[in-house]
Short mmCIF file of C-alpha atoms in Angstrom, two decimals:
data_model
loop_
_atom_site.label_atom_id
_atom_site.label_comp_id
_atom_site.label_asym_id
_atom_site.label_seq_id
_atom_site.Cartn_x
_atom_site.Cartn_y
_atom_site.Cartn_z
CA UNK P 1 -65.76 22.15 69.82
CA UNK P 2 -65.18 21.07 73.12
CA UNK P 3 -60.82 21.69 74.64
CA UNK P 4 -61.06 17.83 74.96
CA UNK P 5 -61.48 16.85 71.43
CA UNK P 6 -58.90 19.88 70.77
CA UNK P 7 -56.31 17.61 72.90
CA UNK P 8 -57.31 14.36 71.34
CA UNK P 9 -57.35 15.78 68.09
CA UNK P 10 -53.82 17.75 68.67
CA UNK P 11 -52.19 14.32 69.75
CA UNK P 12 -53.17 11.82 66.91
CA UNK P 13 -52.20 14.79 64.95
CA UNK P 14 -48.88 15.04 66.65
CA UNK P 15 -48.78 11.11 66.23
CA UNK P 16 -49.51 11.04 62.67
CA UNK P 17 -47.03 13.57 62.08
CA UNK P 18 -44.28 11.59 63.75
CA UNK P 19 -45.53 8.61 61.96
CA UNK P 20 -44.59 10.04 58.54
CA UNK P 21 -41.45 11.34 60.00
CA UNK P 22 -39.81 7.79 60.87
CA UNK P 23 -41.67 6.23 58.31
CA UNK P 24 -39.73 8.71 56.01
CA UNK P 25 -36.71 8.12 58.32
CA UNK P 26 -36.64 4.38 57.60
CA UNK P 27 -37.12 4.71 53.70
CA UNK P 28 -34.06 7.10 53.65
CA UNK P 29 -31.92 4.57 55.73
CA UNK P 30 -32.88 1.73 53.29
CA UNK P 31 -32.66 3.96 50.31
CA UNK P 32 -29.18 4.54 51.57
CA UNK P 33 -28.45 1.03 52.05
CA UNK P 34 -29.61 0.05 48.65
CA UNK P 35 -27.61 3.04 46.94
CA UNK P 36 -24.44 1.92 48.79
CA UNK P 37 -25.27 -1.50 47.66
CA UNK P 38 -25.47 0.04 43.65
CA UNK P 39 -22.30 1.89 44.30
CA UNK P 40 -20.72 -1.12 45.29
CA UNK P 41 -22.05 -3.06 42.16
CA UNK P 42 -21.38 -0.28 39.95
CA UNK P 43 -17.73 0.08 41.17
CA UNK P 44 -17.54 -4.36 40.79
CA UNK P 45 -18.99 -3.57 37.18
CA UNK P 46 -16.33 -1.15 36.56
CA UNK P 47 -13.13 -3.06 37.09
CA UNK P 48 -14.63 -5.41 34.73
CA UNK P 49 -15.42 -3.11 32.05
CA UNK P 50 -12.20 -1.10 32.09
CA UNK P 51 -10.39 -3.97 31.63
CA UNK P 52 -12.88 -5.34 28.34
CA UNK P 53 -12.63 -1.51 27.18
CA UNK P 54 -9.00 -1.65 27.41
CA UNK P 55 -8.53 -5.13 25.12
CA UNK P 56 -11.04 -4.02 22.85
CA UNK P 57 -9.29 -0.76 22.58
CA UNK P 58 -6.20 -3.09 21.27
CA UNK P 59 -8.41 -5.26 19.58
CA UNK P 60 -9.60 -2.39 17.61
CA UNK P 61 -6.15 -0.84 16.92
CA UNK P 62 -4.78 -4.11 16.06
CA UNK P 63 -7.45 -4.70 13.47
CA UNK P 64 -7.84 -1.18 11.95
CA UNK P 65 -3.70 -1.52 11.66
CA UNK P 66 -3.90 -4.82 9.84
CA UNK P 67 -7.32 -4.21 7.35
CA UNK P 68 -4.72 -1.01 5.88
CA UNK P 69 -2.05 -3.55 5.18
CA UNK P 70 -2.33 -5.24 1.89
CA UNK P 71 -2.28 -9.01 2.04
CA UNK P 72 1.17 -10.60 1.61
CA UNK P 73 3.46 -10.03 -0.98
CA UNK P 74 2.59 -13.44 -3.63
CA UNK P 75 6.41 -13.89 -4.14
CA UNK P 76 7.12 -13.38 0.00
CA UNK P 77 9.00 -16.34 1.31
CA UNK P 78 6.18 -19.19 2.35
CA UNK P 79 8.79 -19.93 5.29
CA UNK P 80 8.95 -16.17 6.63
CA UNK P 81 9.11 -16.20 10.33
CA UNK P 82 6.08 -14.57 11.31
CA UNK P 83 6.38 -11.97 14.24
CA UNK P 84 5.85 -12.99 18.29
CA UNK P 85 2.81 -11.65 19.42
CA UNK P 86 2.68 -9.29 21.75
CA UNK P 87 1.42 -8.49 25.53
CA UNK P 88 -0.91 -6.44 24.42
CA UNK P 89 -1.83 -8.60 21.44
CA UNK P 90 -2.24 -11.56 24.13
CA UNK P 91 -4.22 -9.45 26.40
CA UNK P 92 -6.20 -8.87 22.97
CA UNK P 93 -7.58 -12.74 22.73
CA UNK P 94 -9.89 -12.62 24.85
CA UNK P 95 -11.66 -9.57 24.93
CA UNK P 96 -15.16 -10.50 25.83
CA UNK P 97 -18.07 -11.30 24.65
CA UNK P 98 -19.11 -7.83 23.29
CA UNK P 99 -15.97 -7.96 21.51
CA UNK P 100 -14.77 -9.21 18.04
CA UNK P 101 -11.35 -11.21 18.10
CA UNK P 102 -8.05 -9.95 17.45
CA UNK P 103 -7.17 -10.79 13.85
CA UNK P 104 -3.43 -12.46 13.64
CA UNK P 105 -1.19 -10.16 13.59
CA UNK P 106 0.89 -10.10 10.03
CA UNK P 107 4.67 -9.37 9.59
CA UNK P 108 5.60 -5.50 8.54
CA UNK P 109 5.84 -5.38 5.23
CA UNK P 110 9.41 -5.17 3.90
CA UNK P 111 11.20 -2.27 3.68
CA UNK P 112 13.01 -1.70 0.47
CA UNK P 113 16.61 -2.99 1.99
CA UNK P 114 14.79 -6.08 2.96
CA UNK P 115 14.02 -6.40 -0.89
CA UNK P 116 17.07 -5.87 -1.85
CA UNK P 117 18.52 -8.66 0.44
CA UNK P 118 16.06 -11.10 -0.65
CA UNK P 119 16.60 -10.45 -4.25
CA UNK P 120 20.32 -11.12 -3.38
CA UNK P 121 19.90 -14.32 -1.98
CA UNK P 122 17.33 -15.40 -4.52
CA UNK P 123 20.13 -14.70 -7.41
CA UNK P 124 22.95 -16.44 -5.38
CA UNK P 125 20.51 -19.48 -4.60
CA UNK P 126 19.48 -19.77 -8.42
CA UNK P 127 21.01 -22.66 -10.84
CA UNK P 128 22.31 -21.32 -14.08
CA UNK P 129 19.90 -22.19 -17.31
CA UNK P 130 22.42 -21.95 -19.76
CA UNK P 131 20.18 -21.69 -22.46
CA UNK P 132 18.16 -19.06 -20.92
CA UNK P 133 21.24 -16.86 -19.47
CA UNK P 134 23.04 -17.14 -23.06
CA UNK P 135 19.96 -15.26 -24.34
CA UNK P 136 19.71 -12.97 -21.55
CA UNK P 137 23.41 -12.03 -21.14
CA UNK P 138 23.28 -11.37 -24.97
CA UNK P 139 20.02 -8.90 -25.25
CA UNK P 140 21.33 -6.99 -22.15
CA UNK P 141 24.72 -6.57 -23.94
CA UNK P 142 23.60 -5.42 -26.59
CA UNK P 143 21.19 -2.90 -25.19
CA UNK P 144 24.05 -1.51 -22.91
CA UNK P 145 26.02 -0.97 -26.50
CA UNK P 146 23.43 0.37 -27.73
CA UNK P 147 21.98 3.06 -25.54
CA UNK P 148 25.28 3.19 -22.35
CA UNK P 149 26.68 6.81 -22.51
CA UNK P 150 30.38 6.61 -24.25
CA UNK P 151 31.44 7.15 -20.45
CA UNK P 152 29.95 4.38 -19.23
CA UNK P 153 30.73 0.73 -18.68
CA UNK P 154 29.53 -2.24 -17.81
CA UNK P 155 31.65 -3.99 -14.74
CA UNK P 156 29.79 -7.24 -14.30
CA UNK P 157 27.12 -9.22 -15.73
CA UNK P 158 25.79 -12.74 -14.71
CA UNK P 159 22.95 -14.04 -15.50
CA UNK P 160 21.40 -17.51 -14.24
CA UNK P 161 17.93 -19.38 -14.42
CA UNK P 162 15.26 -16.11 -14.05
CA UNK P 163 17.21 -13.29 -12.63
CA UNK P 164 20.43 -11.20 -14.65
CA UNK P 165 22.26 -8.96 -12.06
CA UNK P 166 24.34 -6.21 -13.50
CA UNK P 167 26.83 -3.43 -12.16
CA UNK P 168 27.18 -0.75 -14.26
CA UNK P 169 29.54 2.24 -13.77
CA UNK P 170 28.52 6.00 -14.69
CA UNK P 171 30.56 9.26 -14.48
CA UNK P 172 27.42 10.97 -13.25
CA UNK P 173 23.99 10.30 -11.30
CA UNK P 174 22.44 11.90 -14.13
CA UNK P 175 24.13 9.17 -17.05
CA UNK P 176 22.22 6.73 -15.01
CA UNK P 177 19.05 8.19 -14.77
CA UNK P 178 18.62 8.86 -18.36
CA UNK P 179 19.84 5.63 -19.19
CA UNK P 180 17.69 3.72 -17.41
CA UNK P 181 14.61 5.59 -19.20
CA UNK P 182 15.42 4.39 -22.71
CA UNK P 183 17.99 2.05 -22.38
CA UNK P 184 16.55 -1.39 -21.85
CA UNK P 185 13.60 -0.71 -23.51
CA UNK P 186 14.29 -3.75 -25.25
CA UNK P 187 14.59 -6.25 -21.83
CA UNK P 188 11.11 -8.12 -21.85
CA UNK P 189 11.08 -8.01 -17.97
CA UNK P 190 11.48 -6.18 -15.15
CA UNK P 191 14.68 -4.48 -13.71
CA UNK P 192 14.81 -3.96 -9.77
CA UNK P 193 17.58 -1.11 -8.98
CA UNK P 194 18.76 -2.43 -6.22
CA UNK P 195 21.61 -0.36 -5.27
CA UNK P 196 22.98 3.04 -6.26
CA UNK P 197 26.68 3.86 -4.96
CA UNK P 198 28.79 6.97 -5.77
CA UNK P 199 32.43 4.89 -4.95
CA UNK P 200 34.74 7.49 -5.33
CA UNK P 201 34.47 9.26 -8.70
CA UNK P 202 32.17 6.05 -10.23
CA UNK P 203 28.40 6.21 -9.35
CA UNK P 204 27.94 2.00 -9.52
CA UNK P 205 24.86 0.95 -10.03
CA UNK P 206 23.74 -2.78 -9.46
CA UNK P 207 20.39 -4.12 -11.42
CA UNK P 208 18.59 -7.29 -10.70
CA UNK P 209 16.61 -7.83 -14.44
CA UNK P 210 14.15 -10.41 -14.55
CA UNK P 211 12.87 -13.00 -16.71
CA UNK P 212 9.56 -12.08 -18.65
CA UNK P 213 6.97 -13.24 -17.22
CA UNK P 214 8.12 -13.98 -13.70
CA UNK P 215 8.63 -11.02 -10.72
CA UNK P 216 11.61 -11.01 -8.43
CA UNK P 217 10.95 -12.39 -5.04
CA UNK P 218 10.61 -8.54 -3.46
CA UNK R 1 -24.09 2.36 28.72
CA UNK R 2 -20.02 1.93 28.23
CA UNK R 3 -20.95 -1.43 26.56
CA UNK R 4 -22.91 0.12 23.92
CA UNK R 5 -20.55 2.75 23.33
CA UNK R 6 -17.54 0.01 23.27
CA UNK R 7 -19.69 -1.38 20.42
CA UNK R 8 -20.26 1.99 18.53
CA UNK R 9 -16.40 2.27 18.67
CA UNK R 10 -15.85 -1.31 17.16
CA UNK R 11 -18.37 -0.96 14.58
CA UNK R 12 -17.14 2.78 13.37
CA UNK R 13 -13.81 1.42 13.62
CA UNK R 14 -15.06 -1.59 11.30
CA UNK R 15 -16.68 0.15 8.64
CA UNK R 16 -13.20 2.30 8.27
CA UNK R 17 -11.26 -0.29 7.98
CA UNK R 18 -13.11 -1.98 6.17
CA UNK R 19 -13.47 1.17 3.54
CA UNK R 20 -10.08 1.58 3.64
CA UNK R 21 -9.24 -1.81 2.52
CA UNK R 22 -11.70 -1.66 -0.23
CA UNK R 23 -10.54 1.60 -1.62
CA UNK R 24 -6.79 0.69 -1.69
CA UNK R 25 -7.81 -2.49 -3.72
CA UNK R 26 -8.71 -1.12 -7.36
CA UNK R 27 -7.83 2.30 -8.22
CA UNK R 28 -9.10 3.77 -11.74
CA UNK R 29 -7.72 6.94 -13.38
CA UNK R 30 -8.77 8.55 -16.59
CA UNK R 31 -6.33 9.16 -19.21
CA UNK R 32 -6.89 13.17 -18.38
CA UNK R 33 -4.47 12.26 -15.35
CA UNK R 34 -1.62 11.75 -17.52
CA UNK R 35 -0.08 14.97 -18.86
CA UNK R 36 2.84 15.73 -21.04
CA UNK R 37 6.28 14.23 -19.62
CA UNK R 38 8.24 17.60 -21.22
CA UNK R 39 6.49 21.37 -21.02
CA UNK R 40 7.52 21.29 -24.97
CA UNK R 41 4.78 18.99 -25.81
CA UNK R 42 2.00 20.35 -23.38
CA UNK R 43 0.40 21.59 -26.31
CA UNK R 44 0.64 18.34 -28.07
CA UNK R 45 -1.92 16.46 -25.79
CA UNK R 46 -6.14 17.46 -25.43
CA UNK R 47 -8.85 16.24 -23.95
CA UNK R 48 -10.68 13.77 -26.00
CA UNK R 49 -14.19 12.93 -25.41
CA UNK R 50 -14.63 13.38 -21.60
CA UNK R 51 -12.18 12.27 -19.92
CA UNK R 52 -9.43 11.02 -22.90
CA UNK R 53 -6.48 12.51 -23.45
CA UNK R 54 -5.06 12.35 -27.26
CA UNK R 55 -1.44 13.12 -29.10
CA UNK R 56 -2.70 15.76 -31.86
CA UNK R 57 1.28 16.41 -32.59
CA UNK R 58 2.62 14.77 -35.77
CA UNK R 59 4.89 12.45 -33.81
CA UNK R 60 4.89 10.57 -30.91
CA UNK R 61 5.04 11.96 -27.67
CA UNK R 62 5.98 11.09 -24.17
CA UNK R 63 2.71 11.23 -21.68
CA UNK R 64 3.11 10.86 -17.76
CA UNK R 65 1.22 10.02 -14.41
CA UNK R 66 1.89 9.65 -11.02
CA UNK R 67 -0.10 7.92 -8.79
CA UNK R 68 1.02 8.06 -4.72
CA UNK R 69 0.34 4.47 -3.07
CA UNK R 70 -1.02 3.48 0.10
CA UNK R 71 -0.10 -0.12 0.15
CA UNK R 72 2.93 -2.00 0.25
CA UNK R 73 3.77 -5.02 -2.15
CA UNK R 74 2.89 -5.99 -5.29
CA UNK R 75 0.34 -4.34 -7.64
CA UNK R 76 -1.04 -5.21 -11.17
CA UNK R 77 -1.34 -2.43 -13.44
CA UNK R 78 -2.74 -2.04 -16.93
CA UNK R 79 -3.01 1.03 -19.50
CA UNK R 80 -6.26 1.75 -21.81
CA UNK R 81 -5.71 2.90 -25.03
CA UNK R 82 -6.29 3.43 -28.46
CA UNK R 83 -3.37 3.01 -30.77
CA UNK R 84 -1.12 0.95 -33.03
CA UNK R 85 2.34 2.04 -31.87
CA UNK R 86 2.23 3.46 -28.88
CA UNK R 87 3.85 1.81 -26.00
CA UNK R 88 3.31 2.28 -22.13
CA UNK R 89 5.38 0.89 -18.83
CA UNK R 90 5.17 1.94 -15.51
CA UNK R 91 7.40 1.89 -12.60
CA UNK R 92 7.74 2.32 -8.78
CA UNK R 93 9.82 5.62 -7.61
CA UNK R 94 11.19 6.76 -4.22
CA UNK R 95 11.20 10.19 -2.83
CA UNK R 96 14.43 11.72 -4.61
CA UNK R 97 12.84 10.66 -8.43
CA UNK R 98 15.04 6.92 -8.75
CA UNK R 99 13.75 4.41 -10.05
CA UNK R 100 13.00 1.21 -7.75
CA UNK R 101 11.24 -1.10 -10.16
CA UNK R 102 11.51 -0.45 -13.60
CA UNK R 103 8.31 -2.85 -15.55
CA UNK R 104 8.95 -4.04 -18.94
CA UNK R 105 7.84 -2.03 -22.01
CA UNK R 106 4.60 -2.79 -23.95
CA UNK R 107 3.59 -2.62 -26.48
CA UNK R 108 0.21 -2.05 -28.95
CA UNK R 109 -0.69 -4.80 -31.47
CA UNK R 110 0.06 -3.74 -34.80
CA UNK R 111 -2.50 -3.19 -37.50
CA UNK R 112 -5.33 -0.61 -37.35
CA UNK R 113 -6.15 1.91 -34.68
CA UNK R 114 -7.78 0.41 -31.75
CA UNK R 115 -8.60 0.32 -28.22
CA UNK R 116 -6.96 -2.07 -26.21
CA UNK R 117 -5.60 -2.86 -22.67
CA UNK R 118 -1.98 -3.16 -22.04
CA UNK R 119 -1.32 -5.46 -19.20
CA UNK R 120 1.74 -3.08 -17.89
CA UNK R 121 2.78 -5.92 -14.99
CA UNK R 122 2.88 -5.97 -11.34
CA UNK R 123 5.01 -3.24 -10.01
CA UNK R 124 6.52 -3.81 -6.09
CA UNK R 125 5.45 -0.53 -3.99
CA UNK R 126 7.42 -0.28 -0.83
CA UNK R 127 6.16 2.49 2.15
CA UNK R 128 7.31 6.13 0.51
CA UNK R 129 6.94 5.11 -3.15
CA UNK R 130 4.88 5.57 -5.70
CA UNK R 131 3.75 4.27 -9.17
CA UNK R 132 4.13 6.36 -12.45
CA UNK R 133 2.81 5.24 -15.93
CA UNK R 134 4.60 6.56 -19.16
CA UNK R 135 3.07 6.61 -22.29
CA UNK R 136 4.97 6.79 -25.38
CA UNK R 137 1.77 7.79 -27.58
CA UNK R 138 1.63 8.34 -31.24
CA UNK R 139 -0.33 10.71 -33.49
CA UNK R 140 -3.57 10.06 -33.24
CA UNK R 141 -3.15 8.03 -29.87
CA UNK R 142 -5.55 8.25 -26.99
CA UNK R 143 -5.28 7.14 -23.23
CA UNK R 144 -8.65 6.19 -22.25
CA UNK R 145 -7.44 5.45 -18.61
CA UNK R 146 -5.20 3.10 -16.39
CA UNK R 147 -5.80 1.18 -13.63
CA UNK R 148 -4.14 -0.15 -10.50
CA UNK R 149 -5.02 -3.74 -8.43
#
């Protein structure tokens, strides 16, 4: 082979060579362009999706919390002031698409003092049936004198239109106690304890007894 | 990607909730749960059939059960049981024993042995109570089971 086709063949070599080269050049400055571009979609998509994660994090906390409370009470008050939503509850209706709606958020359920209260009010709000609280006043009376520990005694007893409340003194916790397990076997209803007081050397307690057939507004 | 996992976390949180719900809505206990209220009369109550439990004393004898709650508010409650003067009544207790709600006593009909299903009432359960069923059950007497809505 002659030098000259050497040379010619050395330089389109040489030229084909630094061809590739920026040809590889240019597809790593537009793969870097494109990647930057991704990146900057990719951070866009981000801000968005942090903030859906974040309300459907709620949303999901909110509903798990309210499908483990029972529904409400069927003697709560129909004119219960139900509870302010939240921020987070707020920020929780509207999620996204991907994203089932916050169920309504329910009142706590009542504690026991709450109970108690609304049993109170329920008995101070009641008319008297005076046929009905005749009867009742008598069957609890005689249950107390039948089964109330010699110590024991009876300090008031009213009874209206579905509810009797009662306040009944014992010498001991314990006279209580194992009254309550025998003693008004006889009462067709209910009894809520609603309060037990030692007041000095008296343990008081105070019963709400209830009609048969009907449950106190707990 | 995050999407898809969002959606994995909403369904698995679903189908918990959702089980929870369902499980805290009927609860069933054979009578076997109940047991003698005094260690004095353990030996009074056996296992009948499979999951029974029956008074083989001479008299009648006080039978217990406890069940802890999950849910607050109101809950109907009933008593299988074979009889014909026995008497059941449950009632919601706090943490130190008291009683909060004390249900009415019932009673079996009258005439000869037979099952039946005492409607025991609704008992209010408030967070940190539970329920307990007692059982006055005669000779003879079986609980077959109980059950709480």
């Amino acid at each position: 082979m002659s030098s000259r086709l050497q040379t010619v063949l050395a330089i389109v070599n040489t030229a084909a060579i630094a061809g590739v080269g920026l040809t590889l050049a240019g597809h790593q400055r537009a793969s870097d362009e494109a990647m930057e571009e991704l990146r900057a979609q990719v951070r866009h998509a981000s801000e968005g999706t942090d903030a859906k994660r974040a309300a459907a994090e709620t949303a999901m906390r909110l509903w798990a919390a309210n499908a483990a409370r029972p529904p409400t009470a069927p003697h709560a008050r129909p004119g219960a002031p139900e509870a302010a939503p939240s921020g987070a509850a707020a920020a929780a209706e509207d999620p996204g698409e991907d994203v089932p709606p916050a169920p309504p958020i329910r009142p706590p359920p009542a504690s026991f003092e709450q109970s108690r209260t609304r049993v109170f009010n329920a008995f101070a709000a009641e008319p008297v049936d005076g046929d009905w609280s005749a009867r009742a006043s008598r069957t609890l009376d005689d249950a107390f004198r039948a089964h109330l520990p010699g110590t024991s005694r009876v300090k008031s007893l009213e009874c209206r239109a579905t509810l009797c409340r009662v306040e009944l003194v014992h010498r001991a916790q314990a006279d209580h106690g194992a009254f309550l397990m025998n003693g008004l076997r006889t009462w067709p209803g209910s009894v809520f304890i609603a309060n037990e007081a030692q007041e000095g050397d008296d343990y008081v307690v105070t019963l709400l007894a209830s009609k048969e057939g009907t449950n106190p507004p707990l | 990607m995050k999407r898809f996992q969002t959606l994995a976390k909403v369904c698995a949180f679903g189908v918990v909730a959702l089980s929870a719900g369902t499980a805290a809505a009927w609860q069933y206990y054979p009578g076997i749960a109940f047991k003698a209220a005094y260690a004095s009369d353990a030996a009074c109550f056996n296992v009948h059939s499979y999951s029974g439990i029956r008074n083989d004393c001479t008299t009648t004898r006080l039978a217990i059960a406890s069940v802890p709650m999950w849910t607050v508010g109101y809950h109907p409650t009933t008593v299988q049981i074979y009889g014909n003067n026995s008497w059941c009544e449950t009632e919601t207790v706090n943490g130190v024993g008291n009683a909060g709600q004390v249900g009415a006593t019932t009673y079996t009909v009258a005439g000869p042995m037979a099952w039946q299903t005492l409607n025991t009432g609704d008992r209010y359960v408030w967070e940190d109570f539970a329920l307990v069923f007692r059982c006055g059950l005669q000779s003879g007497g079986i609980i077959g089971g109980f059950t709480i809505d």
